[in-house]
PDB file of C-alpha atoms in Angstrom:
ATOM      1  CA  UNK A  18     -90.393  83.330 109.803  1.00 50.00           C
ATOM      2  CA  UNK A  19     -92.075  82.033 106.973  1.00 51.00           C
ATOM      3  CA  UNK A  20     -95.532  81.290 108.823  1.00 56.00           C
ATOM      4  CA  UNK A  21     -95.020  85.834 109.376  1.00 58.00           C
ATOM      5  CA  UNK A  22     -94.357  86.476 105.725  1.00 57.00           C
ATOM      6  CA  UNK A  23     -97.724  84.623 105.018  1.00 65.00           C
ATOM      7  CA  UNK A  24     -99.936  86.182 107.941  1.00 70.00           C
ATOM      8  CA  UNK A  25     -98.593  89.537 106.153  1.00 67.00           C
ATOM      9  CA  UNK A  26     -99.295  88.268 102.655  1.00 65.00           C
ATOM     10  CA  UNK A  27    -102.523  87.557 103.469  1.00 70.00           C
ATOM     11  CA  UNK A  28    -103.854  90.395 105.650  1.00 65.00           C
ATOM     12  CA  UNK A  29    -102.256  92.577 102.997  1.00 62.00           C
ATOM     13  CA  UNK A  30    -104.743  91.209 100.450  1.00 63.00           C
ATOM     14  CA  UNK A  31    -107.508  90.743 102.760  1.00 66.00           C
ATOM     15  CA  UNK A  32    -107.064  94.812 103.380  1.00 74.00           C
ATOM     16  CA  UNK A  33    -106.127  95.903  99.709  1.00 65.00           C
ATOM     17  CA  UNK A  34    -108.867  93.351  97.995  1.00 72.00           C
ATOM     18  CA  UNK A  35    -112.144  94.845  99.448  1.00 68.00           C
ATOM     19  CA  UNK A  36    -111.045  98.404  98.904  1.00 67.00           C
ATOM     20  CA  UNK A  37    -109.538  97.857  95.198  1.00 69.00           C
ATOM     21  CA  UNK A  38    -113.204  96.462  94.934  1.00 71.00           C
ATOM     22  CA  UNK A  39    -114.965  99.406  96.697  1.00 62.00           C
ATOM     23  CA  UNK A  40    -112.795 102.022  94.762  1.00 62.00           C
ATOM     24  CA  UNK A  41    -113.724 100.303  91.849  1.00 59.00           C
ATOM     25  CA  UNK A  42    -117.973  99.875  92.363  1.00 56.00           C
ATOM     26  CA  UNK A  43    -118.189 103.395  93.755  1.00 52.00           C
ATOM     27  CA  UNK A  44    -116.754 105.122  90.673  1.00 50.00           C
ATOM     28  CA  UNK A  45    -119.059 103.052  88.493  1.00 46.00           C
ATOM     29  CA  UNK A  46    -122.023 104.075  90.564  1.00 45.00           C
ATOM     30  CA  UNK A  47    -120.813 107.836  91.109  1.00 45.00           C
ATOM     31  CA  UNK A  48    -120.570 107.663  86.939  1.00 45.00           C
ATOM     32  CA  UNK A  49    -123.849 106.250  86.305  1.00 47.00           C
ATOM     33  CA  UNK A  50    -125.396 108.843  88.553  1.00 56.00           C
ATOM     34  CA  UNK A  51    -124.567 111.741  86.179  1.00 74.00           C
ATOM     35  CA  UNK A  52    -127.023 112.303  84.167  1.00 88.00           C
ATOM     36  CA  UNK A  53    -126.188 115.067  80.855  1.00 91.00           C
ATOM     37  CA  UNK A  54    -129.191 116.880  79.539  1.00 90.00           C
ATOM     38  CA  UNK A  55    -127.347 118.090  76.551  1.00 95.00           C
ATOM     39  CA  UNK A  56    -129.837 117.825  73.558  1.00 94.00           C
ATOM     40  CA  UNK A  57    -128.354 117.365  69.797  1.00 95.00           C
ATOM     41  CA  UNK A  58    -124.782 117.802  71.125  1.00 96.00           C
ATOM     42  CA  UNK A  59    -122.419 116.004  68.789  1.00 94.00           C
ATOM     43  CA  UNK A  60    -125.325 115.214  66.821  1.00 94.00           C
ATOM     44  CA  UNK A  61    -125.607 116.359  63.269  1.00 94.00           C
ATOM     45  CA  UNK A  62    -128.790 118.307  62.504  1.00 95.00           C
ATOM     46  CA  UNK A  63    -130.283 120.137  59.239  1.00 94.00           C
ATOM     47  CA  UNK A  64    -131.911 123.353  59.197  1.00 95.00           C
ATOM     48  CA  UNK A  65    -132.952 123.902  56.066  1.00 93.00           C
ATOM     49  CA  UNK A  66    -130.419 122.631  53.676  1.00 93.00           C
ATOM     50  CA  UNK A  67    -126.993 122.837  56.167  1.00 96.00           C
ATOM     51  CA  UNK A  68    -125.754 120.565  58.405  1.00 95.00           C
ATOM     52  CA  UNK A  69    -124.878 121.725  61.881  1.00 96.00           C
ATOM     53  CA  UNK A  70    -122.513 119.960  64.364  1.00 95.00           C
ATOM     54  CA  UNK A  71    -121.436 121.473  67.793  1.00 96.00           C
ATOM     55  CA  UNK A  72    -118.373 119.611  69.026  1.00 94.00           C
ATOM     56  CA  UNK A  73    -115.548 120.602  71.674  1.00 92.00           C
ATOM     57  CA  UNK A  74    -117.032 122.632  74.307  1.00 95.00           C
ATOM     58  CA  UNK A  75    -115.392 123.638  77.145  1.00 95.00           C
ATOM     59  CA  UNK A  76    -115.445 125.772  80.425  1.00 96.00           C
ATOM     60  CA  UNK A  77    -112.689 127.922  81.578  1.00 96.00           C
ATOM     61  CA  UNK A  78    -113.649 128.449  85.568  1.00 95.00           C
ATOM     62  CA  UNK A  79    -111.048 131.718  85.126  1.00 95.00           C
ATOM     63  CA  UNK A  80    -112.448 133.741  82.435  1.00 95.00           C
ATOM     64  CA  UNK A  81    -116.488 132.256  82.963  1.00 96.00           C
ATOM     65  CA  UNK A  82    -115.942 131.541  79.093  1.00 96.00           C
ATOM     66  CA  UNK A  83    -117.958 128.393  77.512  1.00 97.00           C
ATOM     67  CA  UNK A  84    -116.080 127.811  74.200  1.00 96.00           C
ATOM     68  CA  UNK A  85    -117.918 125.261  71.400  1.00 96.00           C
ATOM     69  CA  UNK A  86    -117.048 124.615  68.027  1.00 94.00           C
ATOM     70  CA  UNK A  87    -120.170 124.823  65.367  1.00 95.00           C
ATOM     71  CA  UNK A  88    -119.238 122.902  61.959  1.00 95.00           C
ATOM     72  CA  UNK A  89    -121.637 123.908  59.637  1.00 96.00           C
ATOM     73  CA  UNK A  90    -121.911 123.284  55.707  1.00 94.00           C
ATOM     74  CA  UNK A  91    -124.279 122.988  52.865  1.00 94.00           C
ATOM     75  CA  UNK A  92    -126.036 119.811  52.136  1.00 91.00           C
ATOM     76  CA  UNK A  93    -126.469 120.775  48.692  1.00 90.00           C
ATOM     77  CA  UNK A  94    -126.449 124.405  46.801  1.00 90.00           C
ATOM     78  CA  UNK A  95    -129.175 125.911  48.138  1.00 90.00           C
ATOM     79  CA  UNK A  96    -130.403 129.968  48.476  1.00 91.00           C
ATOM     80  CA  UNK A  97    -131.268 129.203  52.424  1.00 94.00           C
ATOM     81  CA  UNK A  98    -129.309 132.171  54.406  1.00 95.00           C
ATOM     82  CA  UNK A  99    -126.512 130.128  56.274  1.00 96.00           C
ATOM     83  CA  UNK A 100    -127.409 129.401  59.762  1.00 96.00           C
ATOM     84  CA  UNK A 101    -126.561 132.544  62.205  1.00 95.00           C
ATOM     85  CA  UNK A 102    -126.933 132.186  65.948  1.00 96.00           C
ATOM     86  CA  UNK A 103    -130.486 133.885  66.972  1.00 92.00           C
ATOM     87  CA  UNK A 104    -129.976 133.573  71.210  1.00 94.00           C
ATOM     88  CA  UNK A 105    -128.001 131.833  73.909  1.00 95.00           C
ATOM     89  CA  UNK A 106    -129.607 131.651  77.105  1.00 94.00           C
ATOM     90  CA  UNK A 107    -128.457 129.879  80.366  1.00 93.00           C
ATOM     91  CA  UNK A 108    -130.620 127.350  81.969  1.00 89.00           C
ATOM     92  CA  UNK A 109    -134.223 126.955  81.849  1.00 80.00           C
ATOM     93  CA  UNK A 110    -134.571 130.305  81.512  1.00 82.00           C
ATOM     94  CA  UNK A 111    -135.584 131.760  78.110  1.00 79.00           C
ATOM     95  CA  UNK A 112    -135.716 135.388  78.792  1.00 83.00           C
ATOM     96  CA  UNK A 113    -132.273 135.958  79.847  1.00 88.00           C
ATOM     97  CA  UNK A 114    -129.824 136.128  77.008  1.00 93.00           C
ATOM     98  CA  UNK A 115    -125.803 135.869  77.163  1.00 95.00           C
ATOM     99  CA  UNK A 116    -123.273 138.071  75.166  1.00 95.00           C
ATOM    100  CA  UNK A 117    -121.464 136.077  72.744  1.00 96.00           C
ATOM    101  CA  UNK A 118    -118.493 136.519  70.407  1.00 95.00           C
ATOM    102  CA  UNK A 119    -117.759 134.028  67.199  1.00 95.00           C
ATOM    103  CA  UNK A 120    -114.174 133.623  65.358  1.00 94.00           C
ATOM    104  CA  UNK A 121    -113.196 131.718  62.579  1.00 92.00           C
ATOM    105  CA  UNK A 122    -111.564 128.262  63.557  1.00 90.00           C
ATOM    106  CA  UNK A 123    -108.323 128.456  62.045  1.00 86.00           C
ATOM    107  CA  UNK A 124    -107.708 124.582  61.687  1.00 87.00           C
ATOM    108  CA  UNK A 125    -111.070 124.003  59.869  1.00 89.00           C
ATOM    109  CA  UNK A 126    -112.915 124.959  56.623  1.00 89.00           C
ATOM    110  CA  UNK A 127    -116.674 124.634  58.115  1.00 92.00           C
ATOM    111  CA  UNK A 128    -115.333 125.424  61.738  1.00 93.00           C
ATOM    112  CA  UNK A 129    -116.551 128.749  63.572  1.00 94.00           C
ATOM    113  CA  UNK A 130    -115.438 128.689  67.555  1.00 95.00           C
ATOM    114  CA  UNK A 131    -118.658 130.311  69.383  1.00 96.00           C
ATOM    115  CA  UNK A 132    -117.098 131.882  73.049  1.00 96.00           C
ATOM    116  CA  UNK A 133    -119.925 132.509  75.498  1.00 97.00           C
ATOM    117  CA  UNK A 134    -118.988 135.325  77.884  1.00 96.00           C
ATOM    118  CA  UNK A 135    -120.189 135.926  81.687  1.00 95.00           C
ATOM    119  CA  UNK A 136    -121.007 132.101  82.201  1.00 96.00           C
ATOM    120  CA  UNK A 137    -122.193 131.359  85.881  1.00 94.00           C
ATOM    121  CA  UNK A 138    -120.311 129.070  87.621  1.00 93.00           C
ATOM    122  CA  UNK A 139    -123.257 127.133  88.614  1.00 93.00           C
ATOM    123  CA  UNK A 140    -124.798 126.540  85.546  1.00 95.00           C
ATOM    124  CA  UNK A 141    -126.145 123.505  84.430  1.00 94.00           C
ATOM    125  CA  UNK A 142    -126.706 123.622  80.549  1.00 95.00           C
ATOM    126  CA  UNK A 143    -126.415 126.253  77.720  1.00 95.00           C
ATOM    127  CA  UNK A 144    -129.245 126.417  75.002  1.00 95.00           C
ATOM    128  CA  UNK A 145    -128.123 127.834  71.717  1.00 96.00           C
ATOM    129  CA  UNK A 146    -130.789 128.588  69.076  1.00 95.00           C
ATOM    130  CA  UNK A 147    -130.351 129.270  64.978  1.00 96.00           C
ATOM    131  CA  UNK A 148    -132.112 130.739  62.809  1.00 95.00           C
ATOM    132  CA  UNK A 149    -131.891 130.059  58.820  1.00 95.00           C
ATOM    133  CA  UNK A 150    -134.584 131.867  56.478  1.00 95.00           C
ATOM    134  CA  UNK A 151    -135.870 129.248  53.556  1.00 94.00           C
ATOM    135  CA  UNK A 152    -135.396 130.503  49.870  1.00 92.00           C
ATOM    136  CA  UNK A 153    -137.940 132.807  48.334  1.00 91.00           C
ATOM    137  CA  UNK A 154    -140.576 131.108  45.862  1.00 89.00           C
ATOM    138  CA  UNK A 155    -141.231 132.410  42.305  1.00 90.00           C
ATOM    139  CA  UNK A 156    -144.633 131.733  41.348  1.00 91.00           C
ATOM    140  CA  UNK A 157    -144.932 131.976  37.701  1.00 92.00           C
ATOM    141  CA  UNK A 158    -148.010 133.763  36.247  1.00 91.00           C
ATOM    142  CA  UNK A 159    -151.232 131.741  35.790  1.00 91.00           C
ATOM    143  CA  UNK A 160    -154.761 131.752  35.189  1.00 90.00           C
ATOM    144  CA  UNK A 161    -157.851 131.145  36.806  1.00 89.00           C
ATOM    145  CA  UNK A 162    -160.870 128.602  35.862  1.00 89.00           C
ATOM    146  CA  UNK A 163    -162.554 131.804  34.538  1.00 91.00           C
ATOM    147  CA  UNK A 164    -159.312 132.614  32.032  1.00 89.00           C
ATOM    148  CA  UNK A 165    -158.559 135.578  34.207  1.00 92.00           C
ATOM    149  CA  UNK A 166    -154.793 136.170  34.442  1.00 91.00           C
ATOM    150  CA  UNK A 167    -152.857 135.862  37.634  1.00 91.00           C
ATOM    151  CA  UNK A 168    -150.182 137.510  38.063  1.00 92.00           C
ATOM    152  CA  UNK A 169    -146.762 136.056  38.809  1.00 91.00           C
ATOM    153  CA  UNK A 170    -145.432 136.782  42.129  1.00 92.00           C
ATOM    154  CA  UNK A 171    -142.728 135.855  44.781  1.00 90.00           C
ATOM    155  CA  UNK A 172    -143.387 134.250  48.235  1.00 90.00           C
ATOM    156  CA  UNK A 173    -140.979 135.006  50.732  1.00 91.00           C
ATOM    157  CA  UNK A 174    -139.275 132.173  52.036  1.00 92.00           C
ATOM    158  CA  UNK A 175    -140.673 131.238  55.804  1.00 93.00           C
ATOM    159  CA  UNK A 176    -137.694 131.693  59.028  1.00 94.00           C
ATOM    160  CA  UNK A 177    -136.837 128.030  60.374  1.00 93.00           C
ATOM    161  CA  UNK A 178    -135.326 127.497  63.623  1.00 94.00           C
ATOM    162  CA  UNK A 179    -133.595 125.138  65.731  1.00 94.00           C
ATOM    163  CA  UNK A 180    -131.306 124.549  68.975  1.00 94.00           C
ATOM    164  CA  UNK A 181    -128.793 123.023  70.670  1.00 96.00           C
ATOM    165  CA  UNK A 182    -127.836 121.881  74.386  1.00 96.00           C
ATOM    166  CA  UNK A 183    -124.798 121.780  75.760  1.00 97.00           C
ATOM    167  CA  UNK A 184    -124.582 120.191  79.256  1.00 97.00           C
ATOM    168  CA  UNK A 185    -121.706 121.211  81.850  1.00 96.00           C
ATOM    169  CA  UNK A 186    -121.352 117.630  82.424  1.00 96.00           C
ATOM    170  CA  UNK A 187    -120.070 117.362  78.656  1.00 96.00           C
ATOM    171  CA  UNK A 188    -117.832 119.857  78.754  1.00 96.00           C
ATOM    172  CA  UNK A 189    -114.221 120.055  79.636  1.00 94.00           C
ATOM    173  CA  UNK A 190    -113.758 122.362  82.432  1.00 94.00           C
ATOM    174  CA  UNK A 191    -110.067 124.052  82.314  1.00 93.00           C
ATOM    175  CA  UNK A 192    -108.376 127.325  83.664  1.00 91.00           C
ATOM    176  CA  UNK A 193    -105.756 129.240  82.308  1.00 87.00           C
ATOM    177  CA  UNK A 194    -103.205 127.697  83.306  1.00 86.00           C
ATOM    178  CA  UNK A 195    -104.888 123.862  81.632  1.00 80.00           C
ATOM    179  CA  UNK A 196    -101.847 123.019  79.304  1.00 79.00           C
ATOM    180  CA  UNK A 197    -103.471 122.678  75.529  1.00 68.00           C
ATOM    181  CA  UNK A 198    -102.821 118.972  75.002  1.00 60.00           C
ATOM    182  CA  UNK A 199    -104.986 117.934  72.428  1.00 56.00           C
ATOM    183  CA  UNK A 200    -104.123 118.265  69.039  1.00 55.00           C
ATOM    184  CA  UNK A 201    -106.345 121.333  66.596  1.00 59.00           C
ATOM    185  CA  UNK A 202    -109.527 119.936  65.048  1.00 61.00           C
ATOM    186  CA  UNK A 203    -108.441 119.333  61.481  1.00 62.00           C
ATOM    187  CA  UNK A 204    -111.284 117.468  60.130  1.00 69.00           C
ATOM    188  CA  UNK A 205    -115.375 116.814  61.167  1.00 76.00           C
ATOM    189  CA  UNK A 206    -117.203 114.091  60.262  1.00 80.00           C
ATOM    190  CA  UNK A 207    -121.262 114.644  59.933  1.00 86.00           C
ATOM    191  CA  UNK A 208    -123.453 111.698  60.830  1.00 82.00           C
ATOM    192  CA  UNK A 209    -125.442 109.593  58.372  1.00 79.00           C
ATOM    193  CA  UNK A 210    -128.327 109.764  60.640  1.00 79.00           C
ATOM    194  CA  UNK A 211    -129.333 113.556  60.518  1.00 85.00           C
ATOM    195  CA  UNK A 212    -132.030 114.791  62.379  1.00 84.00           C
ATOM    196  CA  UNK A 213    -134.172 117.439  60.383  1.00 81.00           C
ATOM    197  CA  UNK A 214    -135.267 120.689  62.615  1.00 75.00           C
ATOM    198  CA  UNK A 215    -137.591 123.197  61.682  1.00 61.00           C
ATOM    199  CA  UNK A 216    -140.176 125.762  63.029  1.00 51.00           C
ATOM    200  CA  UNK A 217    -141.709 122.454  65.066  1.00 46.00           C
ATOM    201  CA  UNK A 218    -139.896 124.316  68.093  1.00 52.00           C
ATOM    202  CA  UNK A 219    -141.021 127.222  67.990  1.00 48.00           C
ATOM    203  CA  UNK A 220    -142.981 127.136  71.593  1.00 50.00           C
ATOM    204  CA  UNK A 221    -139.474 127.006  72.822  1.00 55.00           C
ATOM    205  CA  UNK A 222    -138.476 130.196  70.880  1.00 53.00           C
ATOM    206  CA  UNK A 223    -137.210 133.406  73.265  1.00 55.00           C
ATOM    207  CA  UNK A 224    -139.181 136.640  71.703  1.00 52.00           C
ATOM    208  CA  UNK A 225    -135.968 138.402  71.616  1.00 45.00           C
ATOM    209  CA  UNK A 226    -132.702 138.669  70.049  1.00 43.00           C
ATOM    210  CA  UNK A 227    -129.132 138.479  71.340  1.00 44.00           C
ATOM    211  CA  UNK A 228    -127.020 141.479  71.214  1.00 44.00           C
ATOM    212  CA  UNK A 229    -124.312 139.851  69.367  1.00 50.00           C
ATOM    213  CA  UNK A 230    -124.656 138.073  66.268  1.00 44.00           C
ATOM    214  CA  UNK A 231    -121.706 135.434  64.152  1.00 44.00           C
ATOM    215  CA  UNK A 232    -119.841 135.873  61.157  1.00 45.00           C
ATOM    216  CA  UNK A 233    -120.964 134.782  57.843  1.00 42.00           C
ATOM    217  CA  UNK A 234    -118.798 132.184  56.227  1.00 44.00           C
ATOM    218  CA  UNK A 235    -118.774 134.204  53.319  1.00 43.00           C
ATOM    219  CA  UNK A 236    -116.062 136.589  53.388  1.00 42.00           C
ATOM    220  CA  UNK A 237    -118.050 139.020  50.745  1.00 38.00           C
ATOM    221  CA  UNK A 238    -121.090 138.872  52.865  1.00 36.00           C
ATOM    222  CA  UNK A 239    -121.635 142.129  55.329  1.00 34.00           C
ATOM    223  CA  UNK A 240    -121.386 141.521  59.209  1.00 36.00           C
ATOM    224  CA  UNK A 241    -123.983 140.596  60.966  1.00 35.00           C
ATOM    225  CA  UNK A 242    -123.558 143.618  63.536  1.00 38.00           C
ATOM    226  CA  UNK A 243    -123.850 145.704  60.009  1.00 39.00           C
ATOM    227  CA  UNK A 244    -127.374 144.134  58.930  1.00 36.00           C
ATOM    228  CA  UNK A 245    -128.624 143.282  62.922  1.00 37.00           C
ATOM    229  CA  UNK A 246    -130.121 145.402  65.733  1.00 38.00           C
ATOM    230  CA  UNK A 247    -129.615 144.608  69.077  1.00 36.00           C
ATOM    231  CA  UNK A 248    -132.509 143.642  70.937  1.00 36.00           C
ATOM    232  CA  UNK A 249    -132.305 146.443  72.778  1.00 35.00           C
ATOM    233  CA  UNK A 250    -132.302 149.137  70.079  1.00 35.00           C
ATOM    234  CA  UNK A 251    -135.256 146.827  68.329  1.00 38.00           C
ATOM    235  CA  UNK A 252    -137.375 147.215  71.641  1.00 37.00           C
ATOM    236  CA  UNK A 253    -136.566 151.113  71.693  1.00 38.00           C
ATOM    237  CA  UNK A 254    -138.010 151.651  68.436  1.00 39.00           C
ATOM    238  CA  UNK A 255    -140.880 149.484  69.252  1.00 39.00           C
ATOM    239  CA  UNK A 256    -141.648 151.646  71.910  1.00 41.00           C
ATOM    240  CA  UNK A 257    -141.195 154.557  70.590  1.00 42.00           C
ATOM    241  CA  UNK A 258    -143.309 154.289  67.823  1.00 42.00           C
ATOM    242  CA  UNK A 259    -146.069 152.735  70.412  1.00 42.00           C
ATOM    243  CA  UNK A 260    -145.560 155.754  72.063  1.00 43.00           C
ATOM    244  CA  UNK A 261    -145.963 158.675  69.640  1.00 47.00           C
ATOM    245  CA  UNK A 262    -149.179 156.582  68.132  1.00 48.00           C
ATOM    246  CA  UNK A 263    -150.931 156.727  71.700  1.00 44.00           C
ATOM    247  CA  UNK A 264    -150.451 160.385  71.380  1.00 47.00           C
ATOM    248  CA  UNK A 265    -152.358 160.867  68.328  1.00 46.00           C
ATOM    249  CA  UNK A 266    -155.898 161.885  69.620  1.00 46.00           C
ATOM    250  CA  UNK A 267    -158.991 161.011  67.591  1.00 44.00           C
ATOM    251  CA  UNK A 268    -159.950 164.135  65.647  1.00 44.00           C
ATOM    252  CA  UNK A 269    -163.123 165.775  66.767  1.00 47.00           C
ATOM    253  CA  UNK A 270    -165.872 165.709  64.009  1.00 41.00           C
ATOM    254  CA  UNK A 271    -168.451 167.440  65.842  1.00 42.00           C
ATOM    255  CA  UNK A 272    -167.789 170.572  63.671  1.00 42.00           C
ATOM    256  CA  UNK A 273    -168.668 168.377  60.224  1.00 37.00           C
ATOM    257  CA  UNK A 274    -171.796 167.139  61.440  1.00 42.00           C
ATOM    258  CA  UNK A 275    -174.677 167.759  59.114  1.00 39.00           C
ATOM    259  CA  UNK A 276    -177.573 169.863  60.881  1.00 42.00           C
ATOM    260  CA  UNK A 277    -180.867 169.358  59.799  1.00 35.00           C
TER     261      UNK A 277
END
């Protein structure tokens, strides 16, 4: 009886050993074989003089909604415009832009939720890109080395850029019926180590803007629907005024010619 119990014991290990083992490799190698391309995601960057932090990004496979959470604040008092969203675009694909809404996040002074509407199913990453225009420059009146006076004038401060990539590896994908668990976002912390962007990307910069644009985080500023065209209505005029120019034919002069 006992001699049973132990040729049990043992093929009971010799069965459950080797595939607690193979459970156990395969995950680690199925993990190490995902690979995120996400770029500056939970990284704090500076665009001019505010500090920008996406965090919390998820998928909802019901609604094709990507939701992230932007933290942005000043560095220091500064007159850069705050950062505004200039385009999201799926993929690799720079040309094709998707709708997005922004909202306030209600647990979090520098928070602003960014939802991404009509998300594929299949996609792989999300670029977001931002825009922040640098302050103006006063340039006090001068002279020359011939004592001529130069006037004082004011150079308009130059449009720096930079993005963001959120991976679909990194984010959590839910439905609508995923219970919410996890507790509000009450607090952000910004890295030490920032990295500074600028207009060094602007090869990667889509010619175009999105149709929808965020809030301001200042509640006297105007919306940005009020002070933005769509891309659309931007490549209308564009056109239009193309168009009415090509009409104009060059006057015919033969009528002034001098005879002699």
């Amino acid at each position: 009886m006992i001699k049973r119990k132990n040729t049990a014991y043992i093929a009971f290990l010799v069965i459950v050993i080797p595939l607690t083992i193979f459970f156990f490799c395969s995950k680690l190698i199925f993990e190490k074989g995902i690979t995120s391309n996400s770029e500056y995601y939970k990284s704090t960057i500076q665009l001019n003089d505010y500090l920008i932090k996406l965090d919390n990004a998820s998928y909802n496979t019901d609604t094709n909604e990507l939701r992230v959470t932007a933290f942005i604040k000043a560095n220091i008092e500064t007159a850069a415009t705050f950062p505004e969203i200039y385009s999201v675009s799926p993929n690799y694909d720079l040309e094709s832009f998707l709708t997005f809404r922004t909202e306030r996040n209600q647990y979090n002074e520098y928070g602003i939720d960014i939802i991404i509407e009509n998300v594929d199913a299949e996609f792989q990453y999300i670029r977001i890109f931002y825009q922040s225009k640098s302050p103006d420059v006063e340039i006090p009146e001068s002279y020359d080395e011939f004592g001529n006076q130069i006037p004082a004038s004011v150079e308009e401060g130059e449009m720096q850029y930079c993005y963001i990539i959120i991976d679909k590896v990194d984010c959590e994908i839910i439905d609508n019926a995923t219970p919410q668990t996890e507790p509000p976002v009450t607090s952000v912390v910004f890295d030490e180590d920032v990295v500074e962007m600028g207009d060094n990307i602007m090869n990667d910069m889509p010619e175009t803007y999105t149709t929808t644009a965020p809030i301001a985080m200042d509640d006297d500023a105007p919306k940005a629907d009020d002070k933005k065209e769509s891309s659309t209505t931007k490549a209308t005029k564009k056109q239009t005024k193309k168009t009415d120019n090509s009409d104009d034919e060059p006057q015919d002069t033969s009528a002034y010619e001098t005879e002699y």
